[in-house]
Coordinates of C-alpha atoms in Angstrom, one line a residue:
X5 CA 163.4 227.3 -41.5
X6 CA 165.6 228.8 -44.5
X7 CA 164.9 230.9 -47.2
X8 CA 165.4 227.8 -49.6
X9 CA 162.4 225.8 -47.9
X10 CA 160.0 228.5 -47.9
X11 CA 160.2 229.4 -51.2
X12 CA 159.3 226.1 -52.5
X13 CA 156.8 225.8 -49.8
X14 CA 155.0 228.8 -51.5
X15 CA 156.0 227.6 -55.3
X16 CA 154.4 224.7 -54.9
X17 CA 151.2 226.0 -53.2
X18 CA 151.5 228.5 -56.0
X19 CA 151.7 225.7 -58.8
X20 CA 148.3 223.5 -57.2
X21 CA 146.1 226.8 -56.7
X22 CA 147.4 229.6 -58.8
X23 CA 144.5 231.9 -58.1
X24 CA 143.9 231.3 -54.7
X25 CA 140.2 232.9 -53.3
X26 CA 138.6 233.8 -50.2
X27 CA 135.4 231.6 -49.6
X28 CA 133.5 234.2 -48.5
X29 CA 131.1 235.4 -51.3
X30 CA 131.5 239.0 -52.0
X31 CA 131.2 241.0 -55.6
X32 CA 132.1 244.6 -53.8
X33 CA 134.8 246.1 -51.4
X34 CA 132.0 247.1 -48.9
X35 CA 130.3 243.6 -49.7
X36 CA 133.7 241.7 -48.5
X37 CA 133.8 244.3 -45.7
X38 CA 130.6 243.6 -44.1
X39 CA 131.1 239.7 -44.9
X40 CA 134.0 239.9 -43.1
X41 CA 133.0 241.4 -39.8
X42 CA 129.8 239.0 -39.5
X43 CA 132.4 236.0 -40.0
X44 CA 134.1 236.2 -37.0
X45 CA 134.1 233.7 -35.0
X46 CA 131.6 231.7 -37.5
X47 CA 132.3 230.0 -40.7
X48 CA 132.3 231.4 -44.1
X49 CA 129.5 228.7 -45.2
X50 CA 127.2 230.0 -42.5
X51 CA 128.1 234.1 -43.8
X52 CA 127.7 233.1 -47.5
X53 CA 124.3 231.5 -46.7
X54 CA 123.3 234.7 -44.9
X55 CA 124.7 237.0 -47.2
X56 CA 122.7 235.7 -50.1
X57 CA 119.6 236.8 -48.4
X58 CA 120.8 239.8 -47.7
X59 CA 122.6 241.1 -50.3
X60 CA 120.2 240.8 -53.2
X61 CA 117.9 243.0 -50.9
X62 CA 120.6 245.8 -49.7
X63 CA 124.1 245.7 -50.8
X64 CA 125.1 249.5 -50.0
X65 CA 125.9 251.4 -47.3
X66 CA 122.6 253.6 -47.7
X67 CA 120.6 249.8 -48.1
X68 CA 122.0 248.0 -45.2
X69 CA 121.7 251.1 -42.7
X70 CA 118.2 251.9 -43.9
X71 CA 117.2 248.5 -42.6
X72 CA 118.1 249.7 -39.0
X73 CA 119.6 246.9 -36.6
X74 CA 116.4 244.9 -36.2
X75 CA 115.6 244.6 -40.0
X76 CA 119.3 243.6 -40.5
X77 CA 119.0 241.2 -37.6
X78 CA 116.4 239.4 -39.7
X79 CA 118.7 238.6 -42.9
X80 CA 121.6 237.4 -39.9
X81 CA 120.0 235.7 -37.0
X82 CA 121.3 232.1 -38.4
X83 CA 125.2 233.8 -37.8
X84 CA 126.5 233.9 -34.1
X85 CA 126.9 236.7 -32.3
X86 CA 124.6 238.4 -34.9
X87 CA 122.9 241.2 -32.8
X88 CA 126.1 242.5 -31.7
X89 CA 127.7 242.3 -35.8
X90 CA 123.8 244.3 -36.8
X91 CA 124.4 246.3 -34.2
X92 CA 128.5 247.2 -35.4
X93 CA 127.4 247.0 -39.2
X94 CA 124.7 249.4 -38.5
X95 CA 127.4 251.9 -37.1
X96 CA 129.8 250.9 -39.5
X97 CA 127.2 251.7 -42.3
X98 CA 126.6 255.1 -41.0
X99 CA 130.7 256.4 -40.5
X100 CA 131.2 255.3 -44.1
X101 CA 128.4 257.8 -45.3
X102 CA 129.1 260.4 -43.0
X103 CA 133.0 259.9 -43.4
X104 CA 133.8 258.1 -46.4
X105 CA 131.2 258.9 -49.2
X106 CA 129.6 255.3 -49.0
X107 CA 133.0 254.3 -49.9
X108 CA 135.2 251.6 -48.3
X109 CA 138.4 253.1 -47.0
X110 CA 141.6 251.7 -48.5
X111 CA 144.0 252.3 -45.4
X112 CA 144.6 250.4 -42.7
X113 CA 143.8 253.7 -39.9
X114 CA 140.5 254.5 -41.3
X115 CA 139.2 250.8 -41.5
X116 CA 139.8 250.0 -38.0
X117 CA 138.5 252.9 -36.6
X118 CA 135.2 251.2 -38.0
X119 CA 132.9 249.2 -35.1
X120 CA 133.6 245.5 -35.5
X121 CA 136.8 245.8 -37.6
X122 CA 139.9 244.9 -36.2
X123 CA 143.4 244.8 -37.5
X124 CA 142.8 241.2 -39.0
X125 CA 139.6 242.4 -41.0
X126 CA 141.4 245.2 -42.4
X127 CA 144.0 243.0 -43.4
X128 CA 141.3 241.0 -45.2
X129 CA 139.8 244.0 -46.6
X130 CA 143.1 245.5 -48.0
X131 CA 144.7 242.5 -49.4
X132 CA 141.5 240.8 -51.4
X133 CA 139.7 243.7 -51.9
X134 CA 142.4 246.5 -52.8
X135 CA 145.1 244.2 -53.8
X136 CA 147.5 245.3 -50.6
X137 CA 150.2 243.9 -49.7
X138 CA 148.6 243.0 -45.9
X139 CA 148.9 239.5 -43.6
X140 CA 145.5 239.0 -42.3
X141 CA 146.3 236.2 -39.6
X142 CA 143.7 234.2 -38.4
X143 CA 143.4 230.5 -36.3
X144 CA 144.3 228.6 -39.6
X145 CA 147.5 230.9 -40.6
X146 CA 148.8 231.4 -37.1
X147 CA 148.7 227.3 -36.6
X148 CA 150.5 226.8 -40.2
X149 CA 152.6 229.1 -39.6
X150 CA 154.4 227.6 -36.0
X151 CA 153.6 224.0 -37.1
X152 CA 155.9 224.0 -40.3
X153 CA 158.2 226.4 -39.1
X154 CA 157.4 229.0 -41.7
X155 CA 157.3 231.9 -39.1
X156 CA 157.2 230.9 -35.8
X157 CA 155.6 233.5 -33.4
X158 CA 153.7 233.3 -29.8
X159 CA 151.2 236.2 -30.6
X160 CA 149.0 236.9 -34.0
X161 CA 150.7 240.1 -34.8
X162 CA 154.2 238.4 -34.3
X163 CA 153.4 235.7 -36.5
X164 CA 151.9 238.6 -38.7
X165 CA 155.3 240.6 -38.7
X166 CA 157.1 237.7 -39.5
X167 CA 155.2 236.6 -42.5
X168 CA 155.4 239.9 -44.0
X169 CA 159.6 239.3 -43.8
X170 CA 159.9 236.0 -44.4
X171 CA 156.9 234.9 -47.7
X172 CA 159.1 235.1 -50.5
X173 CA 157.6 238.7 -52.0
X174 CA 156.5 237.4 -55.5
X175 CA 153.7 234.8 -53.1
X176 CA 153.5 237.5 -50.9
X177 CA 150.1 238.6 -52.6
X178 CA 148.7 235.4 -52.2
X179 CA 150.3 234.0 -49.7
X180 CA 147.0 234.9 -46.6
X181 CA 144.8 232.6 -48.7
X182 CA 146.9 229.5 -49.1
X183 CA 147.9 229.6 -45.6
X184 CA 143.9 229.5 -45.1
X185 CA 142.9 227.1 -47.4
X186 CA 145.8 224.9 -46.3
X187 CA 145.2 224.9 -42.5
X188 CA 141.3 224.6 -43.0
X189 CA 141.5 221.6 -45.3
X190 CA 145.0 219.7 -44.7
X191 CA 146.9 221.2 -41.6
X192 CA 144.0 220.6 -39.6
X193 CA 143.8 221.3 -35.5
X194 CA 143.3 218.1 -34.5
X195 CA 144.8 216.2 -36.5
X196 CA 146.7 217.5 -39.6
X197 CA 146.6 215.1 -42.7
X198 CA 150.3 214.6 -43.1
X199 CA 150.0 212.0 -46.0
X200 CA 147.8 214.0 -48.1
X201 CA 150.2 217.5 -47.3
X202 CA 152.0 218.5 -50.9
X203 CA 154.4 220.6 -48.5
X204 CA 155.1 217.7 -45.9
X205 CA 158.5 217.0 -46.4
X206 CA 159.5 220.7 -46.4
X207 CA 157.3 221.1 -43.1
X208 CA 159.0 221.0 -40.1
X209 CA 156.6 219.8 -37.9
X210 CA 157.9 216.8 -35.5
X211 CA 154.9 214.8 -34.9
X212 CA 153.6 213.9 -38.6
X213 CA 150.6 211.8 -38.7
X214 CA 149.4 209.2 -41.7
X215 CA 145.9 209.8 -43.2
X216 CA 144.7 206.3 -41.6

């Protein structure tokens, strides 16, 4: 794919959504942090439902780890994996007191070195939170991504790389969330939704499907 197609690709994403959001519900750094890590592997409508339990009850560092993991567990249980994310936000709770100041950390280093946060949460955390300039790739993105052709790649952080060179660098801010929304809601797995695709004949895909 050229230069040429992929910067209409993201002009016209830009021109139908431009403010793109996460879904997850967050009104804090630390509140999009802890979202983040109990959404793996589970959808944002299940972390948003269990988040606003929790949050209006302890939405601080000091709050969340003064519940412990079993009072935690309580606001979570509906989430998968949830003892395991109590048990890594608990920890995670505590190293941001004792290393950070109850503050979230705003460099990629320092936020993985926090249980339950890998490269693609920090990602997350340091483009939507702190405004970075970071490619968090998940299922959605790395599908887009090799089914148009934007940037091709046969591991996460490949596709990852290649996004960071190739998204024209004035969509580059936004460019993680309209990959998202665009793989949950028209690029689909199973079946992508060709006919209702606003990029489709830029897309590079071979085997384009009808709505029917």
């Amino acid at each position: 794919m050229n230069a040429a197609k992929r910067l209409e690709i993201f002009r016209r994403l830009h021109e139908d959504n431009p403010e793109p959001k996460t879904e997850l519900a967050y009104t804090t750094p630390f509140e999009l942090l802890i979202a983040v890590i109990l959404s793996a592997q589970a959808t944002d409508v299940g972390v948003n439902k269990a988040t606003a339990r929790l949050y209006p009850a302890a939405n601080t560092p000091q709050a969340i780890h003064a519940l412990g993991v079993e009072g935690l567990s309580e606001y979570i249980k509906t989430i998968g994996l949830y003892n395991s994310k109590a048990k890594n936000v608990i920890e995670t709770c505590r190293l941001l007191l004792e290393l950070h100041g109850g503050e979230v950390p705003q460099n990629r280093e320092a936020l993985e070195a926090l249980p339950g946060v890998g490269r693609k949460t920090a990602n997350v955390v340091l483009n939507t939170a702190f405004g970075q300039l970071a490619m968090a790739v998940d299922t959605h993105i790395f599908r887009v991504s090799n089914r148009t052709g934007i940037a091709p790649g046969k591991t996460v952080l490949e596709v990852e790389k290649k996004l960071l060179k190739f998204v024209p660098k004035d969509y580059l801010l936004d460019a993680h969330h309209w990959l998202i929304l665009h793989g949950r809601y028209v690029c689909q797995a199973r079946k992508p939704r060709c006919g209702s695709c606003r990029i489709e004949d830029l897309c590079e895909y071979k085997l384009k499907t009808s709505d029917d």
